[in-house]
mmCIF file of C-alpha atoms in Angstrom:
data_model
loop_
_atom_site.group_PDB
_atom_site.id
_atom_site.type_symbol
_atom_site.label_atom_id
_atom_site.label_comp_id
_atom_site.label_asym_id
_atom_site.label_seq_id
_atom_site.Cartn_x
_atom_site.Cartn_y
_atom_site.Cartn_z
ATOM 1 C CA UNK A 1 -13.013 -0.533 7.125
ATOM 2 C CA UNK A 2 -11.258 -0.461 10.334
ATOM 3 C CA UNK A 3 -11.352 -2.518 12.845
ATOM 4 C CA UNK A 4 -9.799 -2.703 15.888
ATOM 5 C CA UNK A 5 -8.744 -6.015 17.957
ATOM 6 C CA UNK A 6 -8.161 -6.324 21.457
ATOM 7 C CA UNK A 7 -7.196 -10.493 22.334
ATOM 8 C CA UNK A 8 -4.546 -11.765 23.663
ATOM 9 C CA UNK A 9 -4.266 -15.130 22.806
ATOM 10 C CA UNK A 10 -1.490 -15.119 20.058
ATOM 11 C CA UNK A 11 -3.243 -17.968 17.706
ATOM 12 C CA UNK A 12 -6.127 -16.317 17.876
ATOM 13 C CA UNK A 13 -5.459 -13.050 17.306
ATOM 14 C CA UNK A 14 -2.461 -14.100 14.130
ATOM 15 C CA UNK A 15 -6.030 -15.470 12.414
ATOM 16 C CA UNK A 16 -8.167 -12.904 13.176
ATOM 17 C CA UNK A 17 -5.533 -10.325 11.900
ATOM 18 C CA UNK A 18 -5.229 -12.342 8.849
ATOM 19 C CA UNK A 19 -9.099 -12.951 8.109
ATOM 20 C CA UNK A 20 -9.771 -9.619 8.524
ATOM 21 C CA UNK A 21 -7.172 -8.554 5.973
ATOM 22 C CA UNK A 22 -8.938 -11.136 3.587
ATOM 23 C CA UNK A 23 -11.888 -9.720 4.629
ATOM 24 C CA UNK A 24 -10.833 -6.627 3.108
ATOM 25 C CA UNK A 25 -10.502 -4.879 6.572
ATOM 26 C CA UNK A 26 -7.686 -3.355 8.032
ATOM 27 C CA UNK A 27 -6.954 -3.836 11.859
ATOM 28 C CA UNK A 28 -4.805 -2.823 14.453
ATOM 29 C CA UNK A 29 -4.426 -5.477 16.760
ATOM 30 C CA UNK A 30 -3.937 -5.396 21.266
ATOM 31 C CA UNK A 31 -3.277 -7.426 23.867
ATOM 32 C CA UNK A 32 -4.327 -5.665 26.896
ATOM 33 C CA UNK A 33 -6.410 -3.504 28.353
ATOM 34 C CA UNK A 34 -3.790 -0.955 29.500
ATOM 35 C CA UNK A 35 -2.755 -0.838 25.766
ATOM 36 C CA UNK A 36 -6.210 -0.168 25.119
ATOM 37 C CA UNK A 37 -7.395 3.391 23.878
ATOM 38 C CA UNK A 38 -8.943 5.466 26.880
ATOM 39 C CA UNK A 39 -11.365 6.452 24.602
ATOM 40 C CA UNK A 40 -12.925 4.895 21.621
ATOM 41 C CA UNK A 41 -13.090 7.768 18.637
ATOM 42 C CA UNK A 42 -15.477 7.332 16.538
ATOM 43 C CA UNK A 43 -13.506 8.627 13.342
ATOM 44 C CA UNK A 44 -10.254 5.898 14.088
ATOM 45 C CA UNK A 45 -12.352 2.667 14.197
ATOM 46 C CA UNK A 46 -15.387 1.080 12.709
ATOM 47 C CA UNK A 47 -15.569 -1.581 15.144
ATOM 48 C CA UNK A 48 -14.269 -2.933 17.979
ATOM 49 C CA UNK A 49 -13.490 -7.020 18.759
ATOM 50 C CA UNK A 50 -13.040 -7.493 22.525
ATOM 51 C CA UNK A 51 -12.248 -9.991 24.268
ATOM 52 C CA UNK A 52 -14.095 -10.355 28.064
ATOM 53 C CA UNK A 53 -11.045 -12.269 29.681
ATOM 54 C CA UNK A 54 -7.735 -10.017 29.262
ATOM 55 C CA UNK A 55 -4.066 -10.579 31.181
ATOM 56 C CA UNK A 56 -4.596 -7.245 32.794
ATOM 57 C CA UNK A 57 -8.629 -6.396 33.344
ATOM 58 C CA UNK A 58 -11.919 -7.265 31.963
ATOM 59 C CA UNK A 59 -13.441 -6.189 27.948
ATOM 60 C CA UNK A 60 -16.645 -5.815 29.963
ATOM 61 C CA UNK A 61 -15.695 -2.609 32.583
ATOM 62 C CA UNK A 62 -13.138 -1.337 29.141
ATOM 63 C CA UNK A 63 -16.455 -1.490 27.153
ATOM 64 C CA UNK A 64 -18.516 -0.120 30.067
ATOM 65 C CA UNK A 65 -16.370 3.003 30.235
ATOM 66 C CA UNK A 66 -16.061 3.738 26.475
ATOM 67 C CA UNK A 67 -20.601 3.912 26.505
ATOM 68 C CA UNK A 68 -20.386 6.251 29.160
ATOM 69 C CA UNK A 69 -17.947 8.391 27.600
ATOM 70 C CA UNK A 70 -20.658 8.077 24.630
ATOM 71 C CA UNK A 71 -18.903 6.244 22.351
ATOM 72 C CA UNK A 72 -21.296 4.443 19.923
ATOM 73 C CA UNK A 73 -18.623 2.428 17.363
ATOM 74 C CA UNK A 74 -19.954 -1.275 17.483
ATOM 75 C CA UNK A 75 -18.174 -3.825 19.978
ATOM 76 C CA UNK A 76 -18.478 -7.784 19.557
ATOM 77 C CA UNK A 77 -17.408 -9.051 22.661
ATOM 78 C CA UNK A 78 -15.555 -12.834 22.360
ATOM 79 C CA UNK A 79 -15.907 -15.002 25.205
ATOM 80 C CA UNK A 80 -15.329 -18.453 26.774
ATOM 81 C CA UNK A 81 -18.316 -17.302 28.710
ATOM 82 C CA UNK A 82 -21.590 -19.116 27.807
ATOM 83 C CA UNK A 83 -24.030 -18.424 30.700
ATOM 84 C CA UNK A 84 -27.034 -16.586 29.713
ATOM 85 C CA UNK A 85 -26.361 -14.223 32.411
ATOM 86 C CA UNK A 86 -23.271 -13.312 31.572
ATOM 87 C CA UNK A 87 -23.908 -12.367 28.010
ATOM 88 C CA UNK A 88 -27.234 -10.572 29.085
ATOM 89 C CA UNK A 89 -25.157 -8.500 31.222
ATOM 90 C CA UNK A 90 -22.562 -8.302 28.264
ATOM 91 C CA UNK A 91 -25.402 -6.367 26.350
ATOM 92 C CA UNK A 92 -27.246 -4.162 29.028
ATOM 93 C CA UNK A 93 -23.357 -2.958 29.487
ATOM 94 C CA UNK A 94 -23.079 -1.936 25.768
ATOM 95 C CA UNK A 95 -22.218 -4.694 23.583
ATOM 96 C CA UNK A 96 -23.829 -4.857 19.972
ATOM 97 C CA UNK A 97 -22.976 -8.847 19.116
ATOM 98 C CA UNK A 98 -21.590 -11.828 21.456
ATOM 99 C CA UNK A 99 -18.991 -14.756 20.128
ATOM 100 C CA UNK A 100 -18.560 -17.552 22.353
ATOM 101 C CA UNK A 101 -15.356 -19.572 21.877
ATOM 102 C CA UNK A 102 -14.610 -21.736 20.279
ATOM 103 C CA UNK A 103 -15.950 -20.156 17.184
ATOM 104 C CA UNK A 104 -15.628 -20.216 13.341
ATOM 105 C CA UNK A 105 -14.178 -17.393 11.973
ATOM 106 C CA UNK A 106 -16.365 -16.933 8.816
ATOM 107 C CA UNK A 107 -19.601 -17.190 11.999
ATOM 108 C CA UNK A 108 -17.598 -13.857 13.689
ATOM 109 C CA UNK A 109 -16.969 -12.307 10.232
ATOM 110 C CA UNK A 110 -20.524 -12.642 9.254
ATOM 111 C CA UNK A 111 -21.211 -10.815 12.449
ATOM 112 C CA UNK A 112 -19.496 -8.366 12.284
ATOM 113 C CA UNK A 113 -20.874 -7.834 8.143
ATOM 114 C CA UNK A 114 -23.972 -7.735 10.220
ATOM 115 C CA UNK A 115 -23.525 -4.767 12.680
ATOM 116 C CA UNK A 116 -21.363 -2.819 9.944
ATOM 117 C CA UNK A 117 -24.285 -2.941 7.789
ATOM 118 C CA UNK A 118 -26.963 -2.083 10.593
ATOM 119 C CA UNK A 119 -24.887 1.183 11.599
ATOM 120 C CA UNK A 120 -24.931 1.697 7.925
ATOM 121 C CA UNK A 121 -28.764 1.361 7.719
ATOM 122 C CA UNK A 122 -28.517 -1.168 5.123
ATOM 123 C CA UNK A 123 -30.982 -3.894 4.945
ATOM 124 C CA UNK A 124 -28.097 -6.574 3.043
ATOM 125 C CA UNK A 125 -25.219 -7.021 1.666
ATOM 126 C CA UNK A 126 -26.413 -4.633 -1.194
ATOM 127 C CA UNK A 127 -26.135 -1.322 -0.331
ATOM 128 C CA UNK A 128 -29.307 0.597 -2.046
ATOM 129 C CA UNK A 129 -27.826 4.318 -2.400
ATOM 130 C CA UNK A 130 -30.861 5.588 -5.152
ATOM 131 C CA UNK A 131 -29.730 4.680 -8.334
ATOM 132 C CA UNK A 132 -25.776 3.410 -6.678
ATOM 133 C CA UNK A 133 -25.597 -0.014 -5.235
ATOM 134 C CA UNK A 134 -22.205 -0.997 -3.199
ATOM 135 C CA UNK A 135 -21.609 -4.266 -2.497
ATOM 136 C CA UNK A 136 -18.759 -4.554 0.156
ATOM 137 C CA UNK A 137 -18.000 -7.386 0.506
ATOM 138 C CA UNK A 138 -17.266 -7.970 -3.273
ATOM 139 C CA UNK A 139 -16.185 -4.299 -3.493
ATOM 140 C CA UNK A 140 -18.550 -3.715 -6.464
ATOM 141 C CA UNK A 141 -20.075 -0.532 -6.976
ATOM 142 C CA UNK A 142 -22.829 0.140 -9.740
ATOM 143 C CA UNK A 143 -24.497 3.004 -10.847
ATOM 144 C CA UNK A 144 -27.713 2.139 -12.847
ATOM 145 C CA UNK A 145 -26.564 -1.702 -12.947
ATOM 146 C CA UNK A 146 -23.338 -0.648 -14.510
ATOM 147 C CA UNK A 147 -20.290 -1.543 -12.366
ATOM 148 C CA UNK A 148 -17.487 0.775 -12.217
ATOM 149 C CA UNK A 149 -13.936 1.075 -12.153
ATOM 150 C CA UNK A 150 -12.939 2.868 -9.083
ATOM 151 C CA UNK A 151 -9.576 2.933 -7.661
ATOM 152 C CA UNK A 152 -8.899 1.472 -3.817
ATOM 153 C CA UNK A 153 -8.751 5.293 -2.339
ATOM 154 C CA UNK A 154 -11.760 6.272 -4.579
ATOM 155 C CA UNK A 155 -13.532 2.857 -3.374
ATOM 156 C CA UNK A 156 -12.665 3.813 0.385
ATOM 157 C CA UNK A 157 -14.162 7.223 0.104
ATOM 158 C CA UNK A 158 -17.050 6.544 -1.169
ATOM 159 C CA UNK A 159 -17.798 3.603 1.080
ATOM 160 C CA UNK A 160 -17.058 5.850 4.163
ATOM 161 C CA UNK A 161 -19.442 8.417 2.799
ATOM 162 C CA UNK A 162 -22.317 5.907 2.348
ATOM 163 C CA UNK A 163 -21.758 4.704 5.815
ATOM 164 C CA UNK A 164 -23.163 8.084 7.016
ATOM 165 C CA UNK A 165 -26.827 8.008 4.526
ATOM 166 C CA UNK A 166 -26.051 11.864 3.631
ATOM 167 C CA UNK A 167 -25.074 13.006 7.039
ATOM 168 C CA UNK A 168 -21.699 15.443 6.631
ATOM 169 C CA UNK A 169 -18.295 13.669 7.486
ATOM 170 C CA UNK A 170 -15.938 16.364 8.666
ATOM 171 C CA UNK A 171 -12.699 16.835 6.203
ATOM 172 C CA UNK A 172 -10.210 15.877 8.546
ATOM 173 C CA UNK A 173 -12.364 12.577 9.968
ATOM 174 C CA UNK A 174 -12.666 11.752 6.226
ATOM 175 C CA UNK A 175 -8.698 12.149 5.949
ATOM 176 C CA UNK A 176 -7.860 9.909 8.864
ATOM 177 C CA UNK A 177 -10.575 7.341 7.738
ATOM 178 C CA UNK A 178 -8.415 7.113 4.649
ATOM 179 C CA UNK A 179 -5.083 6.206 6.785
ATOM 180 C CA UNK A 180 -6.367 4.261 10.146
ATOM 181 C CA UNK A 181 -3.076 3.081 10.545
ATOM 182 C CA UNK A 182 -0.971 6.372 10.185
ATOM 183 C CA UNK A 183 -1.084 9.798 9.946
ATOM 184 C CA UNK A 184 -4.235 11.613 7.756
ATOM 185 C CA UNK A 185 -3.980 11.476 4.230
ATOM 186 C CA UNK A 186 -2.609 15.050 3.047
ATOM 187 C CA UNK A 187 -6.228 17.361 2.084
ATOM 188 C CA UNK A 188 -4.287 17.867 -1.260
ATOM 189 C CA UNK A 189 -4.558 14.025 -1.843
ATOM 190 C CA UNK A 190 -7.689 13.713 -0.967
ATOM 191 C CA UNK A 191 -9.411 16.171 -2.866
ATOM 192 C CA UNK A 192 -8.105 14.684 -5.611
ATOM 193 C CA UNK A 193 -9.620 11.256 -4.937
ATOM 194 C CA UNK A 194 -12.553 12.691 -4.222
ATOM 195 C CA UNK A 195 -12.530 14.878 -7.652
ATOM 196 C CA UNK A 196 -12.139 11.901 -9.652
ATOM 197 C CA UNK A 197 -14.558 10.070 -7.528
ATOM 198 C CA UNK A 198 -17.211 12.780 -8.267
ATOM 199 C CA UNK A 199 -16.408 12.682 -11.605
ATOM 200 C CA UNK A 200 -17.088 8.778 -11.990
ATOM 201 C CA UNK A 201 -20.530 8.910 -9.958
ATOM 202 C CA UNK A 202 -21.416 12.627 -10.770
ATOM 203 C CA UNK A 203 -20.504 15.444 -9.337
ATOM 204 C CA UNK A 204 -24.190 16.149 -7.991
ATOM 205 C CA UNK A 205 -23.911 12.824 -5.792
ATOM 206 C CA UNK A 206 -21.036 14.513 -3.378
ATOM 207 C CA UNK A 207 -21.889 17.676 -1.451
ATOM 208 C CA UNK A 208 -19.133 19.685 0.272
ATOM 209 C CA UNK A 209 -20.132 21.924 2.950
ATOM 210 C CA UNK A 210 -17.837 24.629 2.786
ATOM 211 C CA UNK A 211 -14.613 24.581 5.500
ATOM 212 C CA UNK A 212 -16.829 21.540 7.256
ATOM 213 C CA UNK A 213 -16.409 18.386 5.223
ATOM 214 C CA UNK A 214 -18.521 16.646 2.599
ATOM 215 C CA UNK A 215 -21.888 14.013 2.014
ATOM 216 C CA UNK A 216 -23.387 11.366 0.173
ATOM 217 C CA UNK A 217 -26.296 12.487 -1.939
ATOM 218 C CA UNK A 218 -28.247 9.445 -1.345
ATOM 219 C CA UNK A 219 -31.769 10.220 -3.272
#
């Protein structure tokens, strides 16, 4: 998944990057608020980590705007701020999860496992798709207790897909979901993956709707 990291203290944000990676998430990683994204699309991002206290503004009003633009991708604001009030007005303004610093980094990665799964609808760790199980954090997928073998773009797909519990993810949101960092993988390439994905899960467990994108069949 992708995550994207707006701190600008360097030390911080070098082991953040790095944990993250380890994590098995990619990031993309900002110091400022100008250099922040006007708006937050909901296809380029999984979740946002913001820090209140920036050179050039404040994580709260950047947050702020983004929920009244509608944007709903999960934000876990980091703060030196510990007041009660601050942090209740840190959530009434939008934010899913609060990190006071100093922190432990395995404490903010938990949390953020936490809202990744709740946007998922997932209960744990194990993701309960009928009879496939994903387990993300170990990157273990099983269908009827027997783990596969599925390539990193085949893993990817099908982890985006469960993210949405059978709603339709549009072709080319699917595509860029597949390259956060760069352009959208090339529809040839990823009908492909998602032909030998379909093939290793059964083809009945991927829908397409025709010229719109595709789902998880999740019964």
């Amino acid at each position: 998944m992708h995550i994207l990291l707006i701190e600008d203290d360097l030390d911080l944000g070098r082991a953040l990057q790095a944990a993250l990676r380890i994590d098995g998430h990619s990031s993309e990683w900002l110091r400022r608020v100008a250099d922040a994204p006007p708006r937050l699309d909901d296809t380029a991002q999984d979740a946002v980590l913001l820090d209140q206290t920036l050179p050039d503004g404040n994580g709260h009003e950047l947050l702020t705007r983004w929920r009244r633009q509608g944007s709903t991708v999960p934000v876990i604001v980091i703060t030196a701020r510990s007041a009660l009030s601050e942090r209740l007005a840190g959530f009434d303004g939008g934010a899913d999860d609060y990190v006071v610093k100093p922190f432990e980094i395995p404490e903010l990665l938990a949390r953020l496992r936490s809202v990744l799964r709740r946007c998922a609808q997932q209960a744990s760790d194990l993701w309960q798709l009928g009879d496939l199980s994903i387990e993300p954090r170990r990157r273990c997928v099983r269908l009827n207790d027997q783990e596969l073998t599925l390539s990193p773009r085949e893993y990817q797909l099908l982890l985006e897909l469960a993210r949405e519990r059978g709603g339709v993810v549009a072709k080319r949101a699917l595509a860029q979901r597949m390259e956060p960092l760069g352009e959208a993988l090339d529809f040839g390439a990823l009908e492909v993956h998602l032909a030998n994905l379909r093939r290793k899960i059964g083809p009945e467990r991927i829908g397409t709707m025709r010229g719109v994108g595709y789902w998880l069949n999740c019964t």
